[in-house]
Every structure is written in C-alpha cells, then in structure tokens.
Amino acid sequence: MFQAILIEKDGERATPRLATLDKTALPDGDVTVRISHSTLNYKDGLAITGKGPIIRSFPMVPGVDFAGVVEESSNSRFKVGDAVLLNGFGVGESHWGGLSEYARVKGDWLIALPKGLSPARAMALGTAGYTAMLCVMALERQGVTPDKGEIIVTGAGGGVGGVAVLLLSRLGFDVAASTGRVEESEYLMGLGAKWIIDRKVLSEPGRPLQSARWAGAVDSVGSHTLANVCASMKDDGVVTACGLAQGLDFRTTVAPFILRGVTLVGINSVYRSLADRTTAWERLAREIDFGKLDGMTRVIPLDQVIAAAGDLLAGKVRGRIVVETGVHS
C-alpha cells in the first residue's frame, strides 16, 4: 500500500484527496519507482484546484515531476537501485504522476539523476528549473550573449522566472525581473536581478513598437505581457515563451518581427528529446548556485499539497515547493 494525491471526478466536479492505494492500482509501465521527492508546479496547482483543464482522464494522480529510486524494471536502460528523475510526457495529466510514494512509467521517459544533484534539489528545480534552462539554451542557440544587452524575465516571482533569474545572472547577464509582488524585490535581487519592474508596466495593452531595451527575454506570462516584451526588444532580440500565467491570448503586430528582426521561440518542455533533457539537467547540476536554490525552496509533506496548490494559484507562493512524498505532518 502507498499514499498519493488522487483526483476523482463525480459528474462535473473533480475532487482531490490524500488516498491510500494498492500498488496493483498503478498504471502500466516497465519501470516502477519508489518516489522520494516531487514538487508543486503551476500546472499541478491547476490540476489539483480544478482551475485549468489539465487532467485528461480520471482518476488521476497529479504531479508532472518526481525523483526516486528504481524498485522494479524490465527496461534495459535501468536496473533496481538506479536513481532517476522524470518530468513531462503527460505524467500527472494522462498518466499517473509524482505526487505519490510510487510511480510506474515507461522507462524511456526517465533519465538518470545527474551526478552531484540530490533528489531534493532536483525537485527544487523540477519542471520549472528544467524549463528555465531550456529557455537559456534557446537564447544561447540564437546568439544572445551578455555583451548584447539586458535580459528581462517576466513572472520572476514564480518557479520558472526565479530559476531563470538565477541562471542568467550566474552566466553573466544583466537581468531585469518583472513581478507583481514588488515587496519581493529584495528576494529577486538576491537571486541576481539588477532591476525590478512592476508587472503593471507590461500587463496592459501597449503600443505595437516601443522603446528598444532588451536583448533577450524569458516569458512565462503570455498575453499582453508577452506582446509588450516583444514590442520593446532591441534589433535581433530573442524572446523565449514558455507560459501563460496571464492568459493564452497574444495580441500583437508583425512590427517587432519585421522592423527589428525579433525572434520568438516557443519552449515545449513536455515532449523533448532524451538528448535535450539530459543536456538541460546536466547543466543545471553544474551551473545552479545551490545555496540560492535552497534559499528559494520550501519543503512540505504530501498531506499539505492540496492546501499549497490553492496558495500557489492565489499568488501566495514564491520560489519553489518540494514535496517529500514519504513524509506526513
């Protein structure tokens, strides 16, 4: 028997609870993992609270990330005792996920836990940190370097934004952090931001072409914020888009793209090649300032997840939440 957050649907209403389940209930897969740590991402918050159409089948164990140790395997890539992690591939959406003491998945979805990265710190990074690194890698591929100018990170108080600030500043970029919680300025400056921008400056409709300031951007917000960021890019600037906290809409014009040569790069963190995943996670293990990562992380037990999901969507959470799946309050 094991414990997991289980979301069940009765009619039109989906309800989450901490459930005790038999291991025979686990879905199909060729690797069974005893999970030690998971995390709480924005997508998990939407799934647990029912405020977003994340879950594709019920009942569902949410959690798009986990780290743990292989307990059973018929996959040639992994043996019993291997330390592994997983994010993406529809786990926590269409396949039972990581907010649980056990998971059974396809071994092809797993990667080995990088050397020097503990399961707890891997989940302090989680999909948010992995996505931030994919954004950084995309900026690098497009030729954005510290000498090209300033970088703006929107939604900087969240998981993706916070790790992006941490990574970019450590790589030598001058970073501006946009947030709706200006009271968190000291926290963001501690992560490496040089400037704090109130999100109100970006969150309303703006002119199609604005003063050119940014050489690059990491946007996890979407909607008017993304449109305003694109409109204020320098010539040949690069914007990476990975989220929709403000909305799915994107009301802009072609002006930044044809008059300034701006590039907009979409970041899909769910389905990526094994090579991209491995590269991103190995770079995270090498390049993250773990002291600062620890400082932006809060650890909770599994039985506090449902309440924390509500706080996350209410904007009451800064940084990262790690879930110790085998611990209960």
CSV table of C-alpha atoms in Angstrom, one decimal:
chain,number,residue,atom,x,y,z
A,1,MET,CA,0.0,0.0,0.0
A,2,PHE,CA,1.1,3.6,-0.6
A,3,GLN,CA,-0.2,7.1,-0.3
A,4,ALA,CA,-0.9,9.5,-3.2
A,5,ILE,CA,-2.9,12.6,-4.0
A,6,LEU,CA,-5.8,11.3,-6.0
A,7,ILE,CA,-8.2,13.4,-8.1
A,8,GLU,CA,-11.5,11.8,-8.8
A,9,LYS,CA,-14.5,13.1,-10.8
A,10,ASP,CA,-18.1,12.8,-9.8
A,11,GLY,CA,-20.2,14.3,-12.5
A,12,GLU,CA,-18.7,17.7,-13.4
A,13,ARG,CA,-16.9,18.1,-10.1
A,14,ALA,CA,-13.3,16.9,-9.6
A,15,THR,CA,-12.1,16.4,-6.0
A,16,PRO,CA,-8.6,15.8,-4.7
A,17,ARG,CA,-7.8,13.8,-1.6
A,18,LEU,CA,-4.9,12.1,0.0
A,19,ALA,CA,-5.6,8.4,-0.7
A,20,THR,CA,-4.2,5.1,0.4
A,21,LEU,CA,-3.8,2.8,-2.7
A,22,ASP,CA,-2.7,-0.7,-3.5
A,23,LYS,CA,0.4,-1.0,-5.8
A,24,THR,CA,-1.8,-3.1,-8.2
A,25,ALA,CA,-3.6,0.2,-9.0
A,26,LEU,CA,-0.5,1.7,-10.6
A,27,PRO,CA,-0.8,2.1,-14.4
A,28,ASP,CA,1.1,0.2,-17.0
A,29,GLY,CA,4.9,0.8,-17.4
A,30,ASP,CA,8.1,-1.1,-17.5
A,31,VAL,CA,9.8,0.7,-14.5
A,32,THR,CA,8.4,1.1,-11.0
A,33,VAL,CA,10.0,3.9,-9.0
A,34,ARG,CA,9.8,4.5,-5.2
A,35,ILE,CA,9.5,8.3,-5.2
A,36,SER,CA,11.3,10.2,-2.5
A,37,HIS,CA,10.6,13.8,-3.7
A,38,SER,CA,8.2,15.6,-6.0
A,39,THR,CA,7.3,19.2,-6.5
A,40,LEU,CA,4.4,21.5,-7.0
A,41,ASN,CA,4.3,23.4,-10.3
A,42,TYR,CA,1.8,25.8,-11.6
A,43,LYS,CA,0.3,23.1,-13.8
A,44,ASP,CA,-0.1,20.9,-10.8
A,45,GLY,CA,-1.9,23.7,-9.0
A,46,LEU,CA,-4.3,24.0,-11.9
A,47,ALA,CA,-4.9,20.2,-11.8
A,48,ILE,CA,-5.5,20.0,-8.1
A,49,THR,CA,-7.7,23.0,-7.8
A,50,GLY,CA,-9.6,22.2,-11.0
A,51,LYS,CA,-9.0,25.8,-12.3
A,52,GLY,CA,-7.5,24.5,-15.6
A,53,PRO,CA,-8.3,21.7,-18.0
A,54,ILE,CA,-5.0,19.8,-17.2
A,55,ILE,CA,-6.3,16.3,-16.4
A,56,ARG,CA,-7.3,14.2,-19.4
A,57,SER,CA,-8.6,11.1,-17.6
A,58,PHE,CA,-9.8,10.2,-14.1
A,59,PRO,CA,-9.0,9.1,-11.5
A,60,MET,CA,-5.6,10.8,-11.7
A,61,VAL,CA,-2.5,11.2,-9.5
A,62,PRO,CA,-1.1,14.7,-10.3
A,63,GLY,CA,2.5,15.7,-10.3
A,64,VAL,CA,4.5,16.4,-13.5
A,65,ASP,CA,7.8,15.7,-11.8
A,66,PHE,CA,9.4,13.2,-9.5
A,67,ALA,CA,12.7,11.8,-8.4
A,68,GLY,CA,13.4,8.5,-6.7
A,69,VAL,CA,14.9,5.0,-6.9
A,70,VAL,CA,14.0,2.2,-9.3
A,71,GLU,CA,12.3,-0.7,-7.5
A,72,GLU,CA,11.4,-2.9,-10.4
A,73,SER,CA,12.5,-2.7,-14.1
A,74,SER,CA,12.1,-4.6,-17.3
A,75,ASN,CA,13.7,-1.8,-19.3
A,76,SER,CA,17.3,-2.3,-20.4
A,77,ARG,CA,18.2,1.3,-19.6
A,78,PHE,CA,17.6,1.0,-15.8
A,79,LYS,CA,18.2,-1.5,-13.1
A,80,VAL,CA,16.9,-1.8,-9.5
A,81,GLY,CA,18.6,0.8,-7.3
A,82,ASP,CA,19.2,3.4,-10.0
A,83,ALA,CA,18.5,7.0,-9.1
A,84,VAL,CA,16.2,8.6,-11.7
A,85,LEU,CA,14.1,11.6,-12.4
A,86,LEU,CA,11.2,12.4,-14.7
A,87,ASN,CA,9.3,15.4,-15.9
A,88,GLY,CA,6.8,15.8,-18.7
A,89,PHE,CA,5.5,13.2,-21.2
A,90,GLY,CA,1.9,13.8,-19.9
A,91,VAL,CA,2.7,12.4,-16.5
A,92,GLY,CA,0.2,13.9,-14.0
A,93,GLU,CA,-2.1,14.7,-16.9
A,94,SER,CA,-2.9,11.5,-18.8
A,95,HIS,CA,-0.6,9.1,-16.8
A,96,TRP,CA,-0.4,8.9,-13.0
A,97,GLY,CA,2.3,11.3,-11.7
A,98,GLY,CA,4.7,12.1,-9.0
A,99,LEU,CA,2.6,13.4,-6.0
A,100,SER,CA,2.7,9.8,-4.7
A,101,GLU,CA,5.0,7.4,-2.9
A,102,TYR,CA,5.2,5.2,-6.1
A,103,ALA,CA,5.0,5.6,-9.8
A,104,ARG,CA,5.0,3.1,-12.7
A,105,VAL,CA,6.1,4.6,-16.0
A,106,LYS,CA,7.8,3.9,-19.3
A,107,GLY,CA,11.5,3.8,-18.8
A,108,ASP,CA,12.0,5.9,-21.9
A,109,TRP,CA,10.5,8.8,-20.0
A,110,LEU,CA,13.2,8.6,-17.3
A,111,ILE,CA,16.7,10.0,-17.2
A,112,ALA,CA,19.4,9.1,-14.7
A,113,LEU,CA,19.7,11.6,-11.8
A,114,PRO,CA,22.8,13.7,-12.7
A,115,LYS,CA,25.9,13.3,-10.5
A,116,GLY,CA,26.1,16.0,-7.9
A,117,LEU,CA,22.3,16.6,-7.8
A,118,SER,CA,20.3,15.2,-4.9
A,119,PRO,CA,16.7,14.1,-5.4
A,120,ALA,CA,15.5,17.0,-3.2
A,121,ARG,CA,17.5,19.6,-5.2
A,122,ALA,CA,16.4,18.0,-8.5
A,123,MET,CA,12.8,18.6,-7.4
A,124,ALA,CA,13.6,22.1,-6.1
A,125,LEU,CA,14.4,22.7,-9.8
A,126,GLY,CA,11.7,20.4,-11.3
A,127,THR,CA,9.9,21.2,-14.5
A,128,ALA,CA,10.2,24.9,-13.6
A,129,GLY,CA,14.0,24.8,-13.5
A,130,TYR,CA,14.3,22.5,-16.4
A,131,THR,CA,12.1,24.8,-18.5
A,132,ALA,CA,14.2,27.8,-17.4
A,133,MET,CA,17.3,26.0,-18.6
A,134,LEU,CA,15.6,25.2,-22.0
A,135,CYS,CA,14.9,28.9,-22.3
A,136,VAL,CA,18.5,29.8,-21.6
A,137,MET,CA,19.7,27.2,-24.1
A,138,ALA,CA,17.4,28.7,-26.7
A,139,LEU,CA,18.8,32.2,-26.1
A,140,GLU,CA,22.3,30.8,-26.5
A,141,ARG,CA,21.5,29.0,-29.7
A,142,GLN,CA,20.1,32.3,-31.1
A,143,GLY,CA,23.4,34.0,-30.3
A,144,VAL,CA,22.3,36.0,-27.2
A,145,THR,CA,25.4,36.7,-25.1
A,146,PRO,CA,25.9,39.0,-22.1
A,147,ASP,CA,27.5,41.7,-24.3
A,148,LYS,CA,24.4,42.0,-26.4
A,149,GLY,CA,22.5,43.8,-23.6
A,150,GLU,CA,19.9,43.3,-20.9
A,151,ILE,CA,17.6,40.4,-20.4
A,152,ILE,CA,14.1,40.6,-19.0
A,153,VAL,CA,12.4,37.8,-17.1
A,154,THR,CA,8.7,38.0,-16.5
A,155,GLY,CA,6.8,36.2,-13.8
A,156,ALA,CA,10.1,36.3,-11.9
A,157,GLY,CA,8.5,35.5,-8.5
A,158,GLY,CA,7.4,32.1,-9.8
A,159,GLY,CA,9.4,28.9,-10.3
A,160,VAL,CA,10.4,29.3,-13.9
A,161,GLY,CA,11.2,33.0,-13.5
A,162,GLY,CA,13.1,32.7,-10.3
A,163,VAL,CA,15.4,29.9,-11.7
A,164,ALA,CA,15.8,31.9,-14.9
A,165,VAL,CA,17.0,34.9,-13.0
A,166,LEU,CA,19.4,32.7,-11.0
A,167,LEU,CA,20.8,31.0,-14.1
A,168,LEU,CA,21.1,34.1,-16.3
A,169,SER,CA,22.8,36.2,-13.7
A,170,ARG,CA,25.2,33.4,-12.9
A,171,LEU,CA,26.1,33.2,-16.6
A,172,GLY,CA,27.0,36.9,-16.6
A,173,PHE,CA,23.8,38.6,-18.0
A,174,ASP,CA,22.3,41.8,-16.6
A,175,VAL,CA,18.8,40.7,-15.7
A,176,ALA,CA,15.6,42.7,-15.0
A,177,ALA,CA,12.9,40.8,-13.1
A,178,SER,CA,9.3,41.7,-13.7
A,179,THR,CA,6.9,40.7,-10.9
A,180,GLY,CA,3.5,41.6,-9.5
A,181,ARG,CA,4.9,41.4,-6.0
A,182,VAL,CA,7.3,44.3,-5.7
A,183,GLU,CA,7.6,43.5,-2.0
A,184,GLU,CA,9.7,40.6,-3.2
A,185,SER,CA,12.3,42.9,-4.7
A,186,GLU,CA,15.0,42.0,-2.1
A,187,TYR,CA,14.4,38.3,-2.7
A,188,LEU,CA,14.8,38.8,-6.5
A,189,MET,CA,17.9,40.9,-6.2
A,190,GLY,CA,19.3,38.2,-4.0
A,191,LEU,CA,18.8,35.8,-6.9
A,192,GLY,CA,20.8,38.1,-9.1
A,193,ALA,CA,18.3,40.6,-10.6
A,194,LYS,CA,19.7,44.1,-11.2
A,195,TRP,CA,16.4,45.8,-11.8
A,196,ILE,CA,12.8,45.2,-10.6
A,197,ILE,CA,9.9,46.1,-12.9
A,198,ASP,CA,6.3,46.2,-11.7
A,199,ARG,CA,4.3,43.8,-13.9
A,200,LYS,CA,1.7,46.6,-14.3
A,201,VAL,CA,4.1,48.2,-16.7
A,202,LEU,CA,3.7,45.2,-19.0
A,203,SER,CA,0.3,43.7,-18.3
A,204,GLU,CA,-1.9,46.2,-20.1
A,205,PRO,CA,-2.3,46.7,-23.9
A,206,GLY,CA,0.6,48.7,-25.2
A,207,ARG,CA,2.0,50.3,-28.4
A,208,PRO,CA,3.0,47.8,-31.2
A,209,LEU,CA,6.5,49.1,-31.2
A,210,GLN,CA,8.1,50.6,-28.0
A,211,SER,CA,11.5,51.9,-26.9
A,212,ALA,CA,14.1,49.2,-27.6
A,213,ARG,CA,15.7,47.9,-24.4
A,214,TRP,CA,16.0,44.1,-24.2
A,215,ALA,CA,18.4,41.8,-26.0
A,216,GLY,CA,16.6,38.7,-24.7
A,217,ALA,CA,13.6,37.6,-22.7
A,218,VAL,CA,12.2,34.7,-20.8
A,219,ASP,CA,8.4,35.0,-20.6
A,220,SER,CA,6.2,32.7,-18.5
A,221,VAL,CA,3.2,35.0,-18.5
A,222,GLY,CA,1.9,35.4,-22.1
A,223,SER,CA,-1.0,37.7,-23.1
A,224,HIS,CA,-0.3,41.5,-23.0
A,225,THR,CA,2.9,40.9,-21.1
A,226,LEU,CA,4.4,38.9,-23.9
A,227,ALA,CA,3.2,41.4,-26.5
A,228,ASN,CA,4.8,44.3,-24.7
A,229,VAL,CA,8.1,42.4,-24.3
A,230,CYS,CA,8.2,41.7,-28.0
A,231,ALA,CA,7.5,45.3,-28.7
A,232,SER,CA,10.4,46.5,-26.6
A,233,MET,CA,13.1,44.2,-27.9
A,234,LYS,CA,16.3,45.5,-29.5
A,235,ASP,CA,17.3,44.7,-33.0
A,236,ASP,CA,17.7,40.9,-33.4
A,237,GLY,CA,16.4,40.4,-29.9
A,238,VAL,CA,15.2,36.9,-28.9
A,239,VAL,CA,12.1,36.1,-26.8
A,240,THR,CA,11.5,32.7,-25.3
A,241,ALA,CA,7.9,32.0,-24.4
A,242,CYS,CA,7.1,29.1,-22.0
A,243,GLY,CA,4.0,30.0,-20.0
A,244,LEU,CA,0.5,31.6,-19.9
A,245,ALA,CA,0.0,32.8,-16.3
A,246,GLN,CA,-1.7,35.9,-17.6
A,247,GLY,CA,-3.5,34.3,-20.5
A,248,LEU,CA,-3.4,32.3,-23.8
A,249,ASP,CA,-4.1,35.3,-25.9
A,250,PHE,CA,-1.2,37.1,-27.7
A,251,ARG,CA,-2.4,40.4,-29.3
A,252,THR,CA,0.5,42.0,-31.1
A,253,THR,CA,1.5,43.0,-34.6
A,254,VAL,CA,4.2,42.0,-37.0
A,255,ALA,CA,6.1,45.2,-36.4
A,256,PRO,CA,8.8,43.9,-33.9
A,257,PHE,CA,9.5,40.9,-36.1
A,258,ILE,CA,9.8,42.7,-39.5
A,259,LEU,CA,11.2,46.1,-38.3
A,260,ARG,CA,13.6,44.8,-35.6
A,261,GLY,CA,14.2,41.2,-36.6
A,262,VAL,CA,12.9,39.9,-33.3
A,263,THR,CA,12.8,36.1,-32.9
A,264,LEU,CA,10.0,34.5,-30.8
A,265,VAL,CA,11.0,31.0,-29.7
A,266,GLY,CA,8.3,28.7,-28.2
A,267,ILE,CA,9.6,26.4,-25.4
A,268,ASN,CA,7.9,23.0,-25.2
A,269,SER,CA,9.2,21.3,-22.0
A,270,VAL,CA,6.8,18.3,-22.0
A,271,TYR,CA,8.0,16.5,-25.1
A,272,ARG,CA,11.7,16.9,-25.7
A,273,SER,CA,14.4,14.6,-26.9
A,274,LEU,CA,16.4,12.5,-24.5
A,275,ALA,CA,19.5,14.4,-25.6
A,276,ASP,CA,17.9,17.8,-24.8
A,277,ARG,CA,16.7,16.6,-21.5
A,278,THR,CA,20.0,15.1,-20.5
A,279,THR,CA,21.9,18.3,-21.5
A,280,ALA,CA,19.5,20.6,-19.7
A,281,TRP,CA,19.6,18.6,-16.4
A,282,GLU,CA,23.4,18.1,-16.5
A,283,ARG,CA,23.8,21.8,-17.0
A,284,LEU,CA,21.5,22.5,-14.1
A,285,ALA,CA,23.6,20.2,-11.9
A,286,ARG,CA,26.8,22.2,-12.9
A,287,GLU,CA,25.6,25.8,-13.1
A,288,ILE,CA,23.0,26.3,-10.4
A,289,ASP,CA,24.0,28.2,-7.2
A,290,PHE,CA,22.7,25.6,-4.7
A,291,GLY,CA,22.9,28.0,-1.8
A,292,LYS,CA,20.5,30.4,-3.6
A,293,LEU,CA,18.3,27.5,-4.8
A,294,ASP,CA,18.0,26.2,-1.2
A,295,GLY,CA,17.0,29.8,-0.1
A,296,MET,CA,14.1,29.9,-2.6
A,297,THR,CA,12.8,26.4,-1.7
A,298,ARG,CA,10.2,25.3,0.9
A,299,VAL,CA,9.7,21.6,1.7
A,300,ILE,CA,6.3,20.2,2.6
A,301,PRO,CA,4.9,16.7,3.2
A,302,LEU,CA,2.4,15.0,0.9
A,303,ASP,CA,-0.6,15.8,3.1
A,304,GLN,CA,0.0,19.6,2.7
A,305,VAL,CA,-0.1,19.5,-1.1
A,306,ILE,CA,-3.8,20.3,-1.6
A,307,ALA,CA,-3.7,23.4,0.6
A,308,ALA,CA,-0.4,24.5,-1.0
A,309,ALA,CA,-1.9,24.2,-4.5
A,310,GLY,CA,-4.5,26.8,-3.6
A,311,ASP,CA,-1.9,29.1,-2.2
A,312,LEU,CA,0.2,28.7,-5.4
A,313,LEU,CA,-2.6,29.8,-7.7
A,314,ALA,CA,-3.5,32.6,-5.3
A,315,GLY,CA,0.0,34.1,-5.8
A,316,LYS,CA,0.9,33.4,-2.2
A,317,VAL,CA,3.9,31.2,-3.0
A,318,ARG,CA,7.3,32.5,-4.1
A,319,GLY,CA,10.1,30.3,-5.4
A,320,ARG,CA,9.8,26.5,-5.3
A,321,ILE,CA,7.9,23.9,-3.2
A,322,VAL,CA,9.5,20.5,-2.8
A,323,VAL,CA,7.2,17.6,-1.7
A,324,GLU,CA,8.7,14.8,0.5
A,325,THR,CA,6.4,12.1,-0.6
A,326,GLY,CA,7.1,9.7,2.2
A,327,VAL,CA,6.7,12.2,5.0
A,328,HIS,CA,3.4,13.3,6.5
A,329,SER,CA,2.7,16.0,9.1
